[in-house]
Amino acid sequence: MSHTHRFFSDVVTADMSYVELSGEEAHHALRVARVRPGDGVSVFDGKGLEIIGECDRIDKRSVYIRAVRTTHHAPPPVRVTVAVGGLHRDKAQETVVRRAAEMGAWRVCFWHADHSQRPIKPTERWRKTAIEACKQCGRVYLPEVDTAPSLEAFLKQHNGPCIIGLLTKDAAAGAPTISMADNVALLIGPEGDFSEQERNAALNAGAQPVSLGSYTYRSEVAAALLMTIVACAIGDLGPGVALDMPRK
Amino acid sequence: MSHTHRFFSDVVTADMSYVELSGEEAHHALRVARVRPGDGVSVFDGKGLEIIGECDRIDKRSVYIRAVRTTHHAPPPVRVTVAVGGLHRDKAQETVVRRAAEMGAWRVCFWHADHSQRPIKPTERWRKTAIEACKQCGRVYLPEVDTAPSLEAFLKQHNGPCIIGLLTKDAAAGAPTISMADNVALLIGPEGDFSEQERNAALNAGAQPVSLGSYTYRSEVAAALLMTIVACAIGDLGPGVALDMPRK
């Protein structure tokens, strides 16, 4: 059986037996993936709906897909919001969005930080990057990507537990136990780290500090580390591993 | 106190009271970091030695540093080798090297995989990328980056436990407990994944399968995930976190 090509469409519904891909997704299907009649194709709507079918026919601008079955995937048990202080490099922002989509995050929010040197400008690339990442890895929930004018503004919007990633020296001494709700926000400092005021605002709002070690990670790396730590704890990466350490 | 600039030199020794930076590192110090006399500077040799001092004077091509104290950092309790199947994109290789250096890996080995479409060509960029990453994050051990002609050849060289990152469906059902030595190799498939033969060779050589979840991660992401999982288990990221999950 050939590889199943994955495509995104936000106009598909569960009752469709025939799907037409057009626009950019059709362009990608025809020119890059080179889908041909008979190929296995799946189309997801970014909200858990996945239509699995077969390419029926193609023309110059569209791909026509006959649905074979429709699946509604359950949302993740915990909706993770990745809230990162404004990054100045577009590439760093895209790295965060891509990894967040790969790790099944629900939302990415770039907040304007005290240490941000210029406002964060939303770009079409964010959504495109998230769609690409979902297509590549097989996730069917597309994270929303937005901005907040400050960490305080983000904290006011967010209704649920928060985890703040800090250096070991600034975090608690032991491993905290965090009571999860069906959502959690992961707070990551910008380039230049949280300001004193931001850190205090987060801690006063009840954010639980989690250690990311003793090294100075780039924001996008800190975000990836914290997403991975939380994904492990949630069980999204499977059962995990225990290491029996050597005695010195 | 101003920020300490970090530089790399493989010719410094613990008994030096005065260090001259020249060549590329001096160029970086003078043109990018703009080090001036009086600035705090540290120089590491990539093998645990760190000389912390102050810029004494500069000229057009060199930076002269007066050592204030010399530290020899203990090597990591577990030396991690990241063994990744040949990646075709230079950027993907550099992403692996950079993250490995950030995570304190001891060695990165790109092995030629059955699914590799062309040989892996070692490049000067690998070492440069690793040095940059160490300078940025503050690690003082520089990973060696090399290649192996096949996974079997790598497994023959490697003397110690191996962990192989697999999809949940291909890994063990529970969380394995792995007896660690003072070193461990993390095996990551190339683009297109391990071949059946490679996977069997690894498992026959005693590699312990660890689950990376159910999604198709790019090799560099799989490598980052497995490095993070192992760093958490080793304690390199600090005490970790326990999540008290909501009941449904």
Short mmCIF file of C-alpha atoms in Angstrom, two decimals:
data_model
loop_
_atom_site.label_atom_id
_atom_site.label_comp_id
_atom_site.label_asym_id
_atom_site.label_seq_id
_atom_site.Cartn_x
_atom_site.Cartn_y
_atom_site.Cartn_z
CA MET A 1 0.00 0.00 0.00
CA SER A 2 1.30 3.45 -0.84
CA HIS A 3 1.93 6.19 1.71
CA THR A 4 -1.14 8.26 2.66
CA HIS A 5 -0.84 11.92 1.71
CA ARG A 6 -2.24 14.30 4.30
CA PHE A 7 -3.97 17.57 3.49
CA PHE A 8 -5.67 20.33 5.41
CA SER A 9 -9.04 21.89 4.73
CA ASP A 10 -11.11 24.01 7.08
CA VAL A 11 -14.28 23.58 5.04
CA VAL A 12 -14.71 19.81 5.24
CA THR A 13 -17.53 18.37 7.33
CA ALA A 14 -18.14 14.88 8.68
CA ASP A 15 -21.01 14.15 6.27
CA MET A 16 -19.01 14.73 3.08
CA SER A 17 -18.57 11.69 0.88
CA TYR A 18 -16.66 13.66 -1.74
CA VAL A 19 -14.08 16.35 -1.02
CA GLU A 20 -12.56 18.86 -3.41
CA LEU A 21 -9.16 20.26 -2.50
CA SER A 22 -8.43 23.60 -4.12
CA GLY A 23 -6.12 26.57 -3.70
CA GLU A 24 -2.78 26.10 -1.98
CA GLU A 25 -3.49 22.62 -0.71
CA ALA A 26 -4.37 21.46 -4.23
CA HIS A 27 -1.24 23.13 -5.54
CA HIS A 28 0.81 21.27 -2.93
CA ALA A 29 -1.00 18.01 -3.72
CA LEU A 30 -0.51 18.33 -7.48
CA ARG A 31 2.96 19.89 -7.72
CA VAL A 32 4.83 18.69 -4.60
CA ALA A 33 3.19 15.48 -3.35
CA ARG A 34 2.19 14.58 -6.96
CA VAL A 35 -1.03 12.88 -5.95
CA ARG A 36 -2.52 10.68 -8.64
CA PRO A 37 -5.91 8.94 -8.92
CA GLY A 38 -5.96 5.87 -6.69
CA ASP A 39 -3.55 7.33 -4.10
CA GLY A 40 -4.49 7.17 -0.43
CA VAL A 41 -5.31 10.63 0.90
CA SER A 42 -6.48 12.01 4.21
CA VAL A 43 -7.91 15.45 4.85
CA PHE A 44 -8.10 16.97 8.34
CA ASP A 45 -9.86 20.13 9.45
CA GLY A 46 -7.53 21.02 12.35
CA LYS A 47 -10.32 20.38 14.85
CA GLY A 48 -10.08 16.61 15.11
CA LEU A 49 -12.03 15.63 11.99
CA GLU A 50 -10.18 13.40 9.56
CA ILE A 51 -11.56 12.15 6.28
CA ILE A 52 -9.66 9.20 4.91
CA GLY A 53 -10.17 8.33 1.30
CA GLU A 54 -8.75 7.92 -2.13
CA CYS A 55 -7.95 10.37 -4.87
CA ASP A 56 -10.72 9.93 -7.41
CA ARG A 57 -9.55 12.35 -10.07
CA ILE A 58 -7.43 15.45 -10.56
CA ASP A 59 -7.54 18.41 -12.89
CA LYS A 60 -5.23 21.39 -13.26
CA ARG A 61 -6.38 23.12 -10.12
CA SER A 62 -8.18 20.63 -7.92
CA VAL A 63 -7.94 17.21 -6.37
CA TYR A 64 -11.18 15.24 -5.91
CA ILE A 65 -11.26 12.73 -3.08
CA ARG A 66 -13.76 9.97 -2.44
CA ALA A 67 -14.21 9.56 1.32
CA VAL A 68 -13.86 6.01 2.62
CA ARG A 69 -14.23 6.72 6.31
CA THR A 70 -14.48 9.70 8.62
CA THR A 71 -12.93 9.79 12.07
CA HIS A 72 -13.41 12.34 14.80
CA HIS A 73 -10.31 12.20 17.01
CA ALA A 74 -10.82 13.05 20.68
CA PRO A 75 -9.15 16.28 21.76
CA PRO A 76 -6.03 15.88 23.92
CA PRO A 77 -6.77 15.21 27.62
CA VAL A 78 -4.93 18.43 28.47
CA ARG A 79 -5.02 21.44 26.17
CA VAL A 80 -1.55 22.95 26.29
CA THR A 81 -1.02 26.64 25.59
CA VAL A 82 2.57 27.63 24.91
CA ALA A 83 2.97 31.27 25.97
CA VAL A 84 6.34 32.64 24.88
CA GLY A 85 7.74 36.11 25.43
CA GLY A 86 8.03 38.03 22.14
CA LEU A 87 10.86 36.72 19.97
CA HIS A 88 12.48 39.05 17.52
CA ARG A 89 13.66 36.54 14.98
CA ASP A 90 10.89 35.32 12.67
CA LYS A 91 12.67 31.99 12.44
CA ALA A 92 12.58 31.55 16.22
CA GLN A 93 8.83 32.22 16.21
CA GLU A 94 8.31 29.69 13.44
CA THR A 95 10.45 27.15 15.30
CA VAL A 96 8.17 27.52 18.33
CA VAL A 97 5.01 27.24 16.22
CA ARG A 98 6.28 24.20 14.35
CA ARG A 99 7.35 22.36 17.48
CA ALA A 100 4.13 23.28 19.27
CA ALA A 101 2.09 21.83 16.39
CA GLU A 102 4.26 18.70 16.40
CA MET A 103 3.78 18.30 20.15
CA GLY A 104 0.01 18.72 19.84
CA ALA A 105 -0.27 22.12 21.54
CA TRP A 106 -3.69 23.73 21.57
CA ARG A 107 -2.57 27.33 21.32
CA VAL A 108 0.61 29.35 20.96
CA CYS A 109 0.56 32.88 22.34
CA PHE A 110 3.43 35.31 21.85
CA TRP A 111 3.16 37.98 24.53
CA HIS A 112 4.88 41.33 24.38
CA ALA A 113 7.60 41.20 27.02
CA ASP A 114 9.27 43.94 29.04
CA HIS A 115 12.48 42.86 27.29
CA SER A 116 10.91 42.82 23.82
CA GLN A 117 12.52 45.45 21.66
CA ARG A 118 9.67 45.75 19.18
CA PRO A 119 6.04 44.71 18.93
CA ILE A 120 5.22 41.17 17.79
CA LYS A 121 3.64 41.26 14.36
CA PRO A 122 1.33 38.35 13.59
CA THR A 123 2.10 36.79 10.24
CA GLU A 124 0.38 34.36 7.87
CA ARG A 125 3.51 32.19 8.18
CA TRP A 126 2.49 31.08 11.69
CA ARG A 127 -0.65 29.34 10.50
CA LYS A 128 1.08 27.94 7.41
CA THR A 129 3.91 26.57 9.54
CA ALA A 130 1.44 24.95 11.94
CA ILE A 131 -0.50 23.38 9.04
CA GLU A 132 2.70 22.06 7.46
CA ALA A 133 3.84 20.59 10.76
CA CYS A 134 0.48 18.87 11.37
CA LYS A 135 0.52 17.44 7.85
CA GLN A 136 4.05 16.18 8.30
CA CYS A 137 3.65 14.53 11.71
CA GLY A 138 0.02 13.41 11.55
CA ARG A 139 -1.52 15.56 14.27
CA VAL A 140 -5.14 16.48 13.51
CA TYR A 141 -5.58 19.42 15.90
CA LEU A 142 -4.14 22.66 14.57
CA PRO A 143 -2.93 25.06 17.26
CA GLU A 144 -4.25 28.60 17.20
CA VAL A 145 -1.44 31.17 17.17
CA ASP A 146 -2.07 34.63 18.56
CA THR A 147 -0.50 37.43 20.59
CA ALA A 148 -1.09 39.18 23.90
CA PRO A 149 -0.01 42.73 24.74
CA SER A 150 1.77 41.57 27.94
CA LEU A 151 2.27 38.56 30.19
CA GLU A 152 -0.22 40.08 32.62
CA ALA A 153 -2.81 40.32 29.82
CA PHE A 154 -2.17 36.69 28.90
CA LEU A 155 -2.52 35.57 32.52
CA LYS A 156 -5.84 37.40 32.80
CA GLN A 157 -7.23 35.58 29.74
CA HIS A 158 -5.96 32.18 30.75
CA ASN A 159 -8.22 30.19 33.02
CA GLY A 160 -6.31 27.17 34.34
CA PRO A 161 -2.97 26.12 35.79
CA CYS A 162 0.27 27.70 34.61
CA ILE A 163 3.78 26.29 34.59
CA ILE A 164 6.71 28.66 34.34
CA GLY A 165 10.04 27.37 33.04
CA LEU A 166 12.95 28.69 35.09
CA LEU A 167 16.62 27.98 35.67
CA THR A 168 17.18 25.36 38.40
CA LYS A 169 18.46 28.02 40.80
CA ASP A 170 15.21 29.99 40.43
CA ALA A 171 12.85 27.01 40.59
CA ALA A 172 11.70 24.98 43.59
CA ALA A 173 14.19 22.52 45.09
CA GLY A 174 12.07 19.40 44.63
CA ALA A 175 9.85 18.15 41.83
CA PRO A 176 6.55 20.00 42.17
CA THR A 177 3.28 18.13 41.86
CA ILE A 178 0.92 20.20 39.77
CA SER A 179 -2.83 19.68 39.82
CA MET A 180 -3.86 19.64 36.20
CA ALA A 181 -7.11 20.85 34.76
CA ASP A 182 -8.13 20.06 31.18
CA ASN A 183 -5.79 22.86 30.14
CA VAL A 184 -2.42 24.25 31.14
CA ALA A 185 -0.28 27.18 30.05
CA LEU A 186 3.49 26.91 29.73
CA LEU A 187 5.22 30.25 30.30
CA ILE A 188 8.57 30.77 28.60
CA GLY A 189 10.71 33.87 28.86
CA PRO A 190 11.72 35.92 25.83
CA GLU A 191 15.27 36.58 24.68
CA GLY A 192 16.77 38.28 27.73
CA ASP A 193 14.47 36.29 30.04
CA PHE A 194 11.46 37.35 32.10
CA SER A 195 11.72 40.71 33.82
CA GLU A 196 11.55 40.63 37.61
CA GLN A 197 8.05 42.06 37.37
CA GLU A 198 6.86 39.46 34.87
CA ARG A 199 8.22 36.63 36.95
CA ASN A 200 6.51 37.96 40.05
CA ALA A 201 3.24 38.49 38.17
CA ALA A 202 3.33 34.86 37.02
CA LEU A 203 4.19 33.49 40.46
CA ASN A 204 1.53 35.70 42.10
CA ALA A 205 -1.01 34.37 39.59
CA GLY A 206 -0.16 30.88 40.84
CA ALA A 207 2.25 29.73 38.11
CA GLN A 208 4.26 26.71 39.28
CA PRO A 209 7.99 26.95 38.60
CA VAL A 210 9.56 23.99 36.83
CA SER A 211 13.31 23.67 36.43
CA LEU A 212 14.86 23.59 32.97
CA GLY A 213 18.39 23.01 34.25
CA SER A 214 21.35 25.30 34.72
CA TYR A 215 22.15 26.42 31.17
CA THR A 216 21.04 29.43 29.18
CA TYR A 217 18.73 28.00 26.57
CA ARG A 218 17.41 29.99 23.64
CA SER A 219 13.69 30.68 24.14
CA GLU A 220 12.67 28.26 21.42
CA VAL A 221 14.76 25.52 23.06
CA ALA A 222 13.33 26.29 26.50
CA ALA A 223 9.85 26.07 24.97
CA ALA A 224 10.69 22.72 23.37
CA LEU A 225 12.13 21.38 26.63
CA LEU A 226 9.12 22.43 28.69
CA MET A 227 6.68 21.06 26.08
CA THR A 228 8.57 17.75 26.12
CA ILE A 229 8.71 17.56 29.93
CA VAL A 230 4.95 18.17 30.09
CA ALA A 231 4.20 15.79 27.19
CA CYS A 232 6.17 13.08 29.06
CA ALA A 233 4.28 13.77 32.27
CA ILE A 234 0.92 13.72 30.44
CA GLY A 235 1.89 10.48 28.70
CA ASP A 236 1.67 11.86 25.17
CA LEU A 237 5.06 10.33 24.30
CA GLY A 238 4.16 6.90 25.64
CA PRO A 239 5.10 5.17 28.87
CA GLY A 240 8.53 6.84 29.26
CA VAL A 241 11.67 5.29 30.64
CA ALA A 242 13.34 4.80 34.02
CA LEU A 243 17.10 4.86 34.22
CA ASP A 244 18.92 2.87 36.84
CA MET A 245 21.88 5.18 37.38
CA PRO A 246 25.39 3.91 38.00
CA ARG A 247 26.77 4.36 41.51
CA LYS A 248 29.94 6.40 41.76
CA MET B 1 28.50 43.61 36.69
CA SER B 2 28.45 43.18 32.96
CA HIS B 3 27.59 39.97 31.15
CA THR B 4 30.47 37.47 30.85
CA HIS B 5 31.46 36.76 27.26
CA ARG B 6 32.29 33.12 26.58
CA PHE B 7 34.95 31.97 24.13
CA PHE B 8 36.40 28.68 23.02
CA SER B 9 40.07 27.74 22.75
CA ASP B 10 41.52 24.28 22.44
CA VAL B 11 45.03 25.43 23.38
CA VAL B 12 44.41 26.79 26.86
CA THR B 13 45.76 24.90 29.87
CA ALA B 14 44.92 25.09 33.55
CA ASP B 15 48.20 26.78 34.50
CA MET B 16 47.78 29.79 32.20
CA SER B 17 47.50 33.13 33.93
CA TYR B 18 47.29 35.03 30.66
CA VAL B 19 45.37 33.88 27.58
CA GLU B 20 45.56 35.21 24.05
CA LEU B 21 42.53 34.66 21.84
CA SER B 22 43.35 34.80 18.16
CA GLY B 23 41.86 33.73 14.83
CA GLU B 24 38.11 33.28 14.55
CA GLU B 25 37.39 33.53 18.24
CA ALA B 26 39.24 36.85 18.42
CA HIS B 27 37.35 38.04 15.35
CA HIS B 28 34.08 37.12 17.02
CA ALA B 29 35.18 38.76 20.28
CA LEU B 30 36.25 41.99 18.59
CA ARG B 31 33.63 42.38 15.86
CA VAL B 32 30.48 40.69 17.19
CA ALA B 33 30.68 40.60 21.00
CA ARG B 34 32.72 43.85 20.96
CA VAL B 35 34.76 42.91 24.00
CA ARG B 36 36.59 45.83 25.59
CA PRO B 37 39.29 45.96 28.29
CA GLY B 38 37.72 45.36 31.70
CA ASP B 39 34.95 43.10 30.37
CA GLY B 40 34.36 39.76 32.08
CA VAL B 41 35.42 36.90 29.82
CA SER B 42 35.54 33.15 30.16
CA VAL B 43 37.42 30.73 27.92
CA PHE B 44 36.63 27.00 27.83
CA ASP B 45 38.54 24.23 26.13
CA GLY B 46 35.60 21.92 25.39
CA LYS B 47 36.96 19.33 27.83
CA GLY B 48 35.74 20.79 31.09
CA LEU B 49 38.40 23.44 31.66
CA GLU B 50 37.12 26.99 32.09
CA ILE B 51 39.32 30.02 32.64
CA ILE B 52 37.41 32.96 34.02
CA GLY B 53 39.03 36.32 33.79
CA GLU B 54 38.97 39.84 32.49
CA CYS B 55 39.91 41.34 29.17
CA ASP B 56 43.25 43.05 29.77
CA ARG B 57 43.81 44.59 26.35
CA ILE B 58 42.88 44.18 22.70
CA ASP B 59 44.60 44.86 19.42
CA LYS B 60 43.42 44.45 15.85
CA ARG B 61 43.68 40.67 15.82
CA SER B 62 43.83 39.43 19.39
CA VAL B 63 42.18 39.65 22.75
CA TYR B 64 44.39 39.30 25.84
CA ILE B 65 42.76 37.94 28.95
CA ARG B 66 44.06 37.97 32.51
CA ALA B 67 42.91 34.78 34.27
CA VAL B 68 41.23 35.29 37.62
CA ARG B 69 40.32 31.70 38.36
CA THR B 70 40.41 28.33 36.62
CA THR B 71 37.73 25.70 37.08
CA HIS B 72 37.72 22.11 35.95
CA HIS B 73 34.09 21.03 35.61
CA ALA B 74 33.36 17.37 36.25
CA PRO B 75 32.26 15.45 33.17
CA PRO B 76 28.57 14.52 33.02
CA PRO B 77 27.65 11.43 35.08
CA VAL B 78 26.49 9.75 31.87
CA ARG B 79 28.20 10.41 28.55
CA VAL B 80 25.45 10.52 25.95
CA THR B 81 26.16 9.65 22.33
CA VAL B 82 23.46 10.70 19.87
CA ALA B 83 23.60 8.31 16.91
CA VAL B 84 21.36 9.50 14.10
CA GLY B 85 20.77 7.88 10.73
CA GLY B 86 22.21 9.98 7.91
CA LEU B 87 20.22 13.12 7.26
CA HIS B 88 20.29 14.64 3.83
CA ARG B 89 19.59 18.21 4.73
CA ASP B 90 22.65 20.05 6.10
CA LYS B 91 20.32 22.14 8.21
CA ALA B 92 18.85 19.04 9.85
CA GLN B 93 22.35 17.81 10.71
CA GLU B 94 23.25 21.18 12.19
CA THR B 95 20.01 21.21 14.18
CA VAL B 96 20.96 17.85 15.71
CA VAL B 97 24.52 19.00 16.48
CA ARG B 98 23.34 22.26 18.02
CA ARG B 99 20.74 20.62 20.22
CA ALA B 100 23.16 17.87 21.23
CA ALA B 101 25.70 20.47 22.33
CA GLU B 102 22.99 22.37 24.21
CA MET B 103 21.90 19.18 25.96
CA GLY B 104 25.46 18.31 26.95
CA ALA B 105 25.90 15.29 24.66
CA TRP B 106 29.35 13.71 24.57
CA ARG B 107 29.33 12.65 20.94
CA VAL B 108 27.15 12.88 17.86
CA CYS B 109 27.54 10.15 15.27
CA PHE B 110 25.77 10.24 11.91
CA TRP B 111 25.65 6.69 10.57
CA HIS B 112 25.00 5.80 6.96
CA ALA B 113 21.54 4.26 6.90
CA ASP B 114 19.96 1.75 4.53
CA HIS B 115 17.50 4.53 3.69
CA SER B 116 20.21 7.16 3.19
CA GLN B 117 20.26 8.30 -0.40
CA ARG B 118 23.80 9.60 -0.38
CA PRO B 119 26.89 9.37 1.83
CA ILE B 120 27.18 11.67 4.83
CA LYS B 121 29.91 14.21 4.25
CA PRO B 122 31.56 15.54 7.40
CA THR B 123 31.76 19.33 7.38
CA GLU B 124 33.60 21.99 9.37
CA ARG B 125 30.14 23.45 10.16
CA TRP B 126 29.44 20.64 12.64
CA ARG B 127 32.25 21.63 14.97
CA LYS B 128 31.55 25.34 14.52
CA THR B 129 27.89 24.81 15.31
CA ALA B 130 28.76 22.82 18.43
CA ILE B 131 31.19 25.51 19.61
CA GLU B 132 28.62 28.26 19.00
CA ALA B 133 25.98 26.33 20.92
CA CYS B 134 28.31 25.70 23.90
CA LYS B 135 29.27 29.38 23.97
CA GLN B 136 25.64 30.42 23.86
CA CYS B 137 24.28 28.09 26.54
CA GLY B 138 27.31 27.82 28.84
CA ARG B 139 28.16 24.13 28.46
CA VAL B 140 31.89 23.48 28.79
CA TYR B 141 32.10 20.03 27.20
CA LEU B 142 32.15 20.12 23.40
CA PRO B 143 30.63 17.06 21.72
CA GLU B 144 32.72 15.25 19.15
CA VAL B 145 30.87 14.87 15.84
CA ASP B 146 31.75 12.00 13.52
CA THR B 147 30.27 9.43 11.17
CA ALA B 148 29.97 5.66 10.93
CA PRO B 149 29.57 3.66 7.73
CA SER B 150 26.48 1.84 9.09
CA LEU B 151 24.43 1.33 12.24
CA GLU B 152 26.10 -2.08 12.66
CA ALA B 153 29.53 -0.40 12.53
CA PHE B 154 28.43 2.14 15.13
CA LEU B 155 27.06 -0.60 17.40
CA LYS B 156 30.37 -2.47 17.19
CA GLN B 157 32.32 0.64 18.28
CA HIS B 158 29.96 1.54 21.09
CA ASN B 159 30.62 -0.13 24.39
CA GLY B 160 27.69 0.53 26.71
CA PRO B 161 23.90 0.55 26.84
CA CYS B 162 21.84 1.70 23.84
CA ILE B 163 18.38 3.21 23.73
CA ILE B 164 16.45 3.13 20.46
CA GLY B 165 13.66 5.66 19.90
CA LEU B 166 10.61 4.03 18.31
CA LEU B 167 6.95 4.74 17.72
CA THR B 168 4.76 3.67 20.64
CA LYS B 169 3.35 0.77 18.63
CA ASP B 170 6.89 -0.58 18.04
CA ALA B 171 8.19 -0.03 21.60
CA ALA B 172 7.56 -2.03 24.76
CA ALA B 173 4.17 -1.63 26.42
CA GLY B 174 5.47 -0.40 29.80
CA ALA B 175 8.21 2.01 30.81
CA PRO B 176 11.47 0.06 30.57
CA THR B 177 14.04 0.33 33.35
CA ILE B 178 17.45 0.66 31.78
CA SER B 179 20.64 -0.10 33.68
CA MET B 180 22.92 2.78 32.92
CA ALA B 181 26.66 2.71 32.65
CA ASP B 182 28.73 5.88 32.55
CA ASN B 183 27.74 6.17 28.90
CA VAL B 184 24.70 5.54 26.73
CA ALA B 185 23.93 5.74 23.02
CA LEU B 186 20.64 7.07 21.72
CA LEU B 187 19.71 5.58 18.36
CA ILE B 188 17.50 7.66 16.09
CA GLY B 189 16.26 6.63 12.66
CA PRO B 190 17.03 8.61 9.53
CA GLU B 191 14.46 10.22 7.24
CA GLY B 192 12.39 7.22 6.17
CA ASP B 193 13.07 5.51 9.51
CA PHE B 194 15.22 2.50 10.42
CA SER B 195 15.17 -0.38 7.95
CA GLU B 196 13.85 -3.66 9.31
CA GLN B 197 17.41 -4.96 9.32
CA GLU B 198 18.78 -1.96 11.23
CA ARG B 199 16.07 -2.20 13.84
CA ASN B 200 16.76 -5.89 14.35
CA ALA B 201 20.52 -5.30 14.51
CA ALA B 202 19.98 -2.72 17.25
CA LEU B 203 17.56 -4.89 19.22
CA ASN B 204 19.84 -7.93 18.85
CA ALA B 205 22.73 -5.82 20.15
CA GLY B 206 20.62 -5.18 23.28
CA ALA B 207 19.25 -1.72 22.46
CA GLN B 208 16.26 -0.90 24.70
CA PRO B 209 13.26 0.50 22.85
CA VAL B 210 11.80 3.73 24.23
CA SER B 211 8.54 5.15 22.94
CA LEU B 212 8.46 8.57 21.29
CA GLY B 213 4.68 8.61 20.88
CA SER B 214 2.44 7.95 17.90
CA TYR B 215 3.36 10.71 15.49
CA THR B 216 5.85 10.86 12.66
CA TYR B 217 8.55 13.16 13.93
CA ARG B 218 11.34 14.50 11.77
CA SER B 219 14.63 12.82 12.76
CA GLU B 220 15.98 15.98 14.36
CA VAL B 221 12.81 16.28 16.45
CA ALA B 222 12.95 12.61 17.45
CA ALA B 223 16.58 13.14 18.47
CA ALA B 224 15.63 16.21 20.54
CA LEU B 225 12.76 14.32 22.20
CA LEU B 226 14.91 11.33 23.12
CA MET B 227 17.74 13.58 24.39
CA THR B 228 15.22 15.45 26.54
CA ILE B 229 13.60 12.28 27.89
CA VAL B 230 17.03 10.92 28.85
CA ALA B 231 18.22 14.29 30.26
CA CYS B 232 15.08 14.34 32.46
CA ALA B 233 15.71 10.77 33.62
CA ILE B 234 19.38 11.55 34.36
CA GLY B 235 18.38 14.71 36.24
CA ASP B 236 20.25 17.12 33.97
CA LEU B 237 17.19 19.37 33.71
CA GLY B 238 16.64 19.49 37.45
CA PRO B 239 14.13 17.69 39.64
CA GLY B 240 11.37 17.46 37.03
CA VAL B 241 7.64 17.73 37.62
CA ALA B 242 4.77 15.42 38.49
CA LEU B 243 1.34 16.17 37.07
CA ASP B 244 -1.77 15.23 38.95
CA MET B 245 -4.02 14.50 35.99
CA PRO B 246 -7.72 15.37 35.94
CA ARG B 247 -10.15 12.45 36.14
CA LYS B 248 -12.56 12.17 33.28
#
